[in-house]
Amino acid sequence: MTLLKNWSSIITFTSGAVVMFLMRQIKYSTIYETLKEKIYNWKNNNYNISELPNPNWIKIGKVKELHIHPLASGDRTKCSKLKFTPYGAITKQKGLILQDKMFHIYDEKTKQFQNTHTRTAIQLVRADMLSESHVQFSLADYKVTIDLDKEIRDNRKIVRELKTSWIEIKYIDCGEEVAKWLNNTLCTSTLRIVRVEYDIIDEPIMEKDMMKKNTDDEAWLNISPGIIQEKRVSSSAKIFGNFLWIVHYWRRKCK
């Protein structure tokens, strides 16, 4: 029993060093080359997906109409041009910038965003920019106009917040007036209209030089599980994997 405990201690304190030694000494070229290829393809937007058909483009017709949905799942707005940004597609309406899905309908009771699957009538609700700060929401003859800047400035309320490694998304409530109009129009009581705000924290990780940034061994090991997806692994990589499994097994056995 004492021997097993000693072995457990030795493995616990030396397994990390052994792993690093093996990564450097026991023919890890396959893993290294795989990582290098994946990162290169991602950075150059040249990543081939085997499940897709032949990627060669062929002409199948002409685009007859472009449109966006300023209100997610709401009525669409026709446009002649579209510009694609990190925040989504944008266009201009009477000289004013209009962004795709810049508004969402949110149920404050269920804490869920609404769409045509949950409420079919949403597809009839329309959002139009009347000025740089004034927005008109309408459904048939029922309309309401709000000063968006004033509502957000005076009653700033974040109903949801999402954060990734490079962007922060906030859903800001658009105020009581438009919420009352929406609930009266759709015969509900818990719906809110929210505006999407984006805040770029950092550029996407795929646009960075990961090979230079992750030079230390710890970071290298951290990114490897999500990148290595090859079906074929060399015998040296298999030996390395078997060794890690044995270490893990003995650590559990000796506890």
Short mmCIF file of C-alpha atoms in Angstrom, two decimals:
data_model
loop_
_atom_site.label_atom_id
_atom_site.label_comp_id
_atom_site.label_asym_id
_atom_site.label_seq_id
_atom_site.Cartn_x
_atom_site.Cartn_y
_atom_site.Cartn_z
CA MET A 1 0.00 0.00 0.00
CA THR A 2 2.85 2.37 0.89
CA LEU A 3 4.49 1.60 -2.41
CA LEU A 4 1.31 2.42 -4.27
CA LYS A 5 0.99 5.72 -2.44
CA ASN A 6 4.59 6.58 -3.29
CA TRP A 7 3.95 5.76 -6.94
CA SER A 8 0.83 7.94 -6.84
CA SER A 9 2.83 10.87 -5.49
CA ILE A 10 5.57 10.39 -8.05
CA ILE A 11 3.09 10.22 -10.91
CA THR A 12 1.13 13.20 -9.59
CA PHE A 13 4.16 15.47 -9.38
CA THR A 14 6.02 14.21 -12.43
CA SER A 15 3.24 13.51 -14.94
CA GLY A 16 3.27 17.11 -16.17
CA ALA A 17 7.02 17.05 -16.69
CA VAL A 18 6.83 13.69 -18.45
CA VAL A 19 4.13 14.96 -20.77
CA MET A 20 6.23 17.97 -21.73
CA PHE A 21 9.29 15.76 -22.20
CA LEU A 22 7.38 13.40 -24.50
CA MET A 23 5.94 16.27 -26.51
CA ARG A 24 9.47 17.47 -27.18
CA GLN A 25 11.34 14.20 -27.56
CA ILE A 26 9.10 11.38 -28.86
CA LYS A 27 8.39 12.18 -32.50
CA TYR A 28 5.48 14.60 -32.15
CA SER A 29 5.90 15.91 -35.70
CA THR A 30 2.46 14.62 -36.76
CA ILE A 31 0.70 16.61 -34.04
CA TYR A 32 2.81 19.68 -34.73
CA GLU A 33 2.24 19.57 -38.50
CA THR A 34 -1.51 19.01 -38.01
CA LEU A 35 -1.78 22.04 -35.72
CA LYS A 36 0.28 24.14 -38.09
CA GLU A 37 -1.87 23.20 -41.10
CA LYS A 38 -5.17 23.82 -39.28
CA ILE A 39 -4.09 27.24 -38.05
CA TYR A 40 -2.76 28.23 -41.46
CA ASN A 41 -6.01 27.22 -43.18
CA TRP A 42 -8.13 29.05 -40.63
CA LYS A 43 -6.09 32.23 -40.89
CA ASN A 44 -6.24 32.21 -44.68
CA ASN A 45 -9.91 31.18 -44.85
CA ASN A 46 -8.89 28.11 -46.79
CA TYR A 47 -10.38 25.38 -44.63
CA ASN A 48 -11.83 22.54 -46.65
CA ILE A 49 -14.95 20.80 -45.34
CA SER A 50 -15.14 17.26 -46.68
CA GLU A 51 -18.90 17.05 -46.15
CA LEU A 52 -19.57 19.82 -48.68
CA PRO A 53 -19.92 19.09 -52.41
CA ASN A 54 -17.53 20.39 -55.05
CA PRO A 55 -16.86 24.00 -53.98
CA ASN A 56 -16.50 25.29 -57.56
CA TRP A 57 -19.08 28.04 -58.09
CA ILE A 58 -21.43 27.99 -61.07
CA LYS A 59 -23.94 30.61 -62.17
CA ILE A 60 -27.52 29.56 -61.46
CA GLY A 61 -29.36 32.83 -62.04
CA LYS A 62 -29.64 36.46 -60.97
CA VAL A 63 -30.60 38.04 -57.68
CA LYS A 64 -33.94 39.77 -58.14
CA GLU A 65 -34.44 41.21 -54.67
CA LEU A 66 -32.47 42.00 -51.52
CA HIS A 67 -34.04 42.52 -48.14
CA ILE A 68 -33.23 42.60 -44.43
CA HIS A 69 -35.25 42.24 -41.23
CA PRO A 70 -34.65 45.26 -38.94
CA LEU A 71 -36.87 43.48 -36.41
CA ALA A 72 -35.81 39.85 -36.01
CA SER A 73 -38.55 37.62 -37.48
CA GLY A 74 -40.51 40.77 -38.34
CA ASP A 75 -41.56 42.25 -41.67
CA ARG A 76 -38.77 42.59 -44.20
CA THR A 77 -37.42 45.77 -45.79
CA LYS A 78 -36.33 45.85 -49.41
CA CYS A 79 -32.94 47.31 -50.26
CA SER A 80 -30.79 47.81 -53.33
CA LYS A 81 -27.43 47.27 -51.65
CA LEU A 82 -26.13 45.35 -48.66
CA LYS A 83 -22.91 45.73 -46.74
CA PHE A 84 -21.69 42.91 -44.51
CA THR A 85 -19.95 43.83 -41.26
CA PRO A 86 -18.91 41.95 -38.08
CA TYR A 87 -22.31 42.99 -36.69
CA GLY A 88 -24.32 41.63 -39.63
CA ALA A 89 -25.77 43.09 -42.83
CA ILE A 90 -26.56 46.80 -43.05
CA THR A 91 -28.18 49.02 -45.66
CA LYS A 92 -29.47 52.58 -45.99
CA GLN A 93 -33.09 53.67 -45.92
CA LYS A 94 -33.62 57.28 -46.97
CA GLY A 95 -30.02 58.00 -46.09
CA LEU A 96 -30.31 56.35 -42.66
CA ILE A 97 -28.41 53.24 -41.64
CA LEU A 98 -30.60 50.20 -41.13
CA GLN A 99 -29.15 47.03 -39.66
CA ASP A 100 -30.42 43.49 -40.01
CA LYS A 101 -31.94 42.21 -36.72
CA MET A 102 -31.17 45.43 -34.86
CA PHE A 103 -34.34 44.89 -32.82
CA HIS A 104 -35.66 41.79 -31.07
CA ILE A 105 -38.85 40.92 -29.21
CA TYR A 106 -38.17 39.59 -25.73
CA ASP A 107 -40.53 37.94 -23.25
CA GLU A 108 -39.55 39.18 -19.79
CA LYS A 109 -41.58 36.41 -18.12
CA THR A 110 -40.04 33.42 -19.90
CA LYS A 111 -36.67 35.17 -20.48
CA GLN A 112 -36.77 34.06 -24.11
CA PHE A 113 -36.55 35.87 -27.44
CA GLN A 114 -39.67 35.53 -29.55
CA ASN A 115 -39.95 34.57 -33.21
CA THR A 116 -42.55 33.35 -35.69
CA HIS A 117 -42.43 29.87 -34.17
CA THR A 118 -43.58 31.18 -30.80
CA ARG A 119 -45.78 34.04 -32.04
CA THR A 120 -46.82 34.00 -35.69
CA ALA A 121 -48.05 37.61 -35.69
CA ILE A 122 -44.50 38.90 -35.20
CA GLN A 123 -43.86 38.50 -38.93
CA LEU A 124 -46.29 41.38 -39.55
CA VAL A 125 -44.54 43.85 -37.23
CA ARG A 126 -42.41 46.36 -39.10
CA ALA A 127 -39.59 48.68 -38.01
CA ASP A 128 -38.62 51.81 -39.98
CA MET A 129 -36.07 54.52 -39.21
CA LEU A 130 -37.65 57.99 -39.58
CA SER A 131 -34.55 59.87 -38.47
CA GLU A 132 -31.21 59.10 -36.82
CA SER A 133 -32.95 58.53 -33.51
CA HIS A 134 -36.68 58.11 -34.29
CA VAL A 135 -38.02 54.65 -35.05
CA GLN A 136 -41.54 53.72 -36.12
CA PHE A 137 -42.99 50.32 -35.32
CA SER A 138 -46.16 49.33 -37.13
CA LEU A 139 -48.56 46.48 -37.69
CA ALA A 140 -51.19 47.29 -40.32
CA ASP A 141 -52.74 50.61 -39.17
CA TYR A 142 -51.40 50.38 -35.60
CA LYS A 143 -48.27 52.50 -35.27
CA VAL A 144 -46.00 53.99 -32.65
CA THR A 145 -42.97 56.26 -32.97
CA ILE A 146 -40.28 56.55 -30.31
CA ASP A 147 -37.14 58.57 -29.79
CA LEU A 148 -34.77 55.64 -29.42
CA ASP A 149 -31.78 57.63 -28.18
CA LYS A 150 -33.87 59.30 -25.47
CA GLU A 151 -35.47 56.04 -24.32
CA ILE A 152 -32.15 54.24 -24.05
CA ARG A 153 -30.41 57.22 -22.43
CA ASP A 154 -33.11 57.95 -19.84
CA ASN A 155 -34.16 54.39 -19.03
CA ARG A 156 -31.18 52.23 -19.89
CA LYS A 157 -32.03 48.67 -18.96
CA ILE A 158 -30.01 45.66 -20.14
CA VAL A 159 -32.33 42.67 -20.35
CA ARG A 160 -29.75 40.19 -21.68
CA GLU A 161 -26.00 40.19 -22.13
CA LEU A 162 -23.86 37.76 -24.10
CA LYS A 163 -20.07 37.75 -24.17
CA THR A 164 -17.57 35.82 -26.27
CA SER A 165 -13.81 36.04 -26.50
CA TRP A 166 -13.97 38.94 -28.95
CA ILE A 167 -17.39 40.61 -28.81
CA GLU A 168 -19.94 41.66 -26.20
CA ILE A 169 -23.63 41.81 -27.14
CA LYS A 170 -26.13 43.74 -25.05
CA TYR A 171 -29.90 43.80 -25.50
CA ILE A 172 -31.20 47.20 -24.36
CA ASP A 173 -34.87 47.73 -23.54
CA CYS A 174 -36.57 50.32 -25.77
CA GLY A 175 -38.93 51.66 -23.13
CA GLU A 176 -42.46 51.43 -21.82
CA GLU A 177 -44.24 53.23 -24.64
CA VAL A 178 -43.33 50.79 -27.39
CA ALA A 179 -43.75 47.82 -25.02
CA LYS A 180 -47.31 48.92 -24.19
CA TRP A 181 -48.08 49.36 -27.89
CA LEU A 182 -46.70 45.92 -28.74
CA ASN A 183 -48.62 44.11 -26.00
CA ASN A 184 -51.87 45.87 -26.86
CA THR A 185 -51.40 45.08 -30.55
CA LEU A 186 -50.55 41.40 -30.02
CA CYS A 187 -52.91 40.94 -27.06
CA THR A 188 -50.08 40.00 -24.67
CA SER A 189 -48.66 41.52 -21.51
CA THR A 190 -45.02 40.48 -21.06
CA LEU A 191 -43.29 41.38 -24.35
CA ARG A 192 -40.57 43.98 -24.76
CA ILE A 193 -38.76 45.36 -27.79
CA VAL A 194 -34.98 45.48 -27.29
CA ARG A 195 -32.20 47.08 -29.30
CA VAL A 196 -28.95 45.21 -29.95
CA GLU A 197 -25.66 46.87 -29.05
CA TYR A 198 -22.27 45.43 -29.98
CA ASP A 199 -18.95 46.08 -28.35
CA ILE A 200 -15.84 44.66 -30.00
CA ILE A 201 -13.57 43.43 -27.21
CA ASP A 202 -10.84 42.05 -29.43
CA GLU A 203 -10.43 40.85 -32.98
CA PRO A 204 -11.56 37.26 -33.71
CA ILE A 205 -9.01 34.69 -32.59
CA MET A 206 -8.77 33.26 -36.10
CA GLU A 207 -7.40 36.58 -37.36
CA LYS A 208 -4.53 36.49 -34.88
CA ASP A 209 -1.15 34.87 -35.24
CA MET A 210 -1.83 31.98 -32.89
CA MET A 211 1.52 30.37 -33.67
CA LYS A 212 3.36 33.36 -32.15
CA LYS A 213 0.92 34.10 -29.36
CA ASN A 214 0.73 30.55 -28.01
CA THR A 215 4.43 29.78 -27.85
CA ASP A 216 4.46 28.43 -24.31
CA ASP A 217 3.81 24.73 -23.91
CA GLU A 218 0.80 25.15 -21.63
CA ALA A 219 -1.13 27.22 -24.15
CA TRP A 220 -0.06 24.87 -26.92
CA LEU A 221 -1.61 21.93 -25.10
CA ASN A 222 -4.75 23.93 -24.35
CA ILE A 223 -5.54 24.65 -27.99
CA SER A 224 -4.61 21.23 -29.33
CA PRO A 225 -7.77 19.28 -28.33
CA GLY A 226 -10.04 21.55 -30.35
CA ILE A 227 -7.83 21.55 -33.41
CA ILE A 228 -6.72 17.96 -33.88
CA GLN A 229 -9.51 16.22 -35.77
CA GLU A 230 -7.60 13.91 -38.06
CA LYS A 231 -8.88 10.33 -38.36
CA ARG A 232 -5.42 8.90 -38.84
CA VAL A 233 -2.86 9.30 -36.10
CA SER A 234 0.72 8.06 -36.30
CA SER A 235 1.98 5.27 -34.08
CA SER A 236 4.01 7.71 -31.96
CA ALA A 237 0.87 9.75 -31.27
CA LYS A 238 -0.97 6.55 -30.28
CA ILE A 239 1.85 5.62 -27.89
CA PHE A 240 1.67 9.08 -26.38
CA GLY A 241 -2.11 8.78 -25.94
CA ASN A 242 -1.79 5.32 -24.36
CA PHE A 243 0.79 6.63 -21.93
CA LEU A 244 -1.51 9.44 -20.79
CA TRP A 245 -4.31 6.92 -20.27
CA ILE A 246 -2.03 4.71 -18.13
CA VAL A 247 -0.98 7.71 -16.02
CA HIS A 248 -4.60 8.68 -15.52
CA TYR A 249 -5.54 5.09 -14.63
CA TRP A 250 -2.78 4.72 -12.01
CA ARG A 251 -3.60 8.08 -10.45
CA ARG A 252 -7.18 6.96 -9.90
CA LYS A 253 -6.12 3.47 -8.78
CA CYS A 254 -3.68 4.72 -6.18
CA LYS A 255 -6.00 7.22 -4.52
#
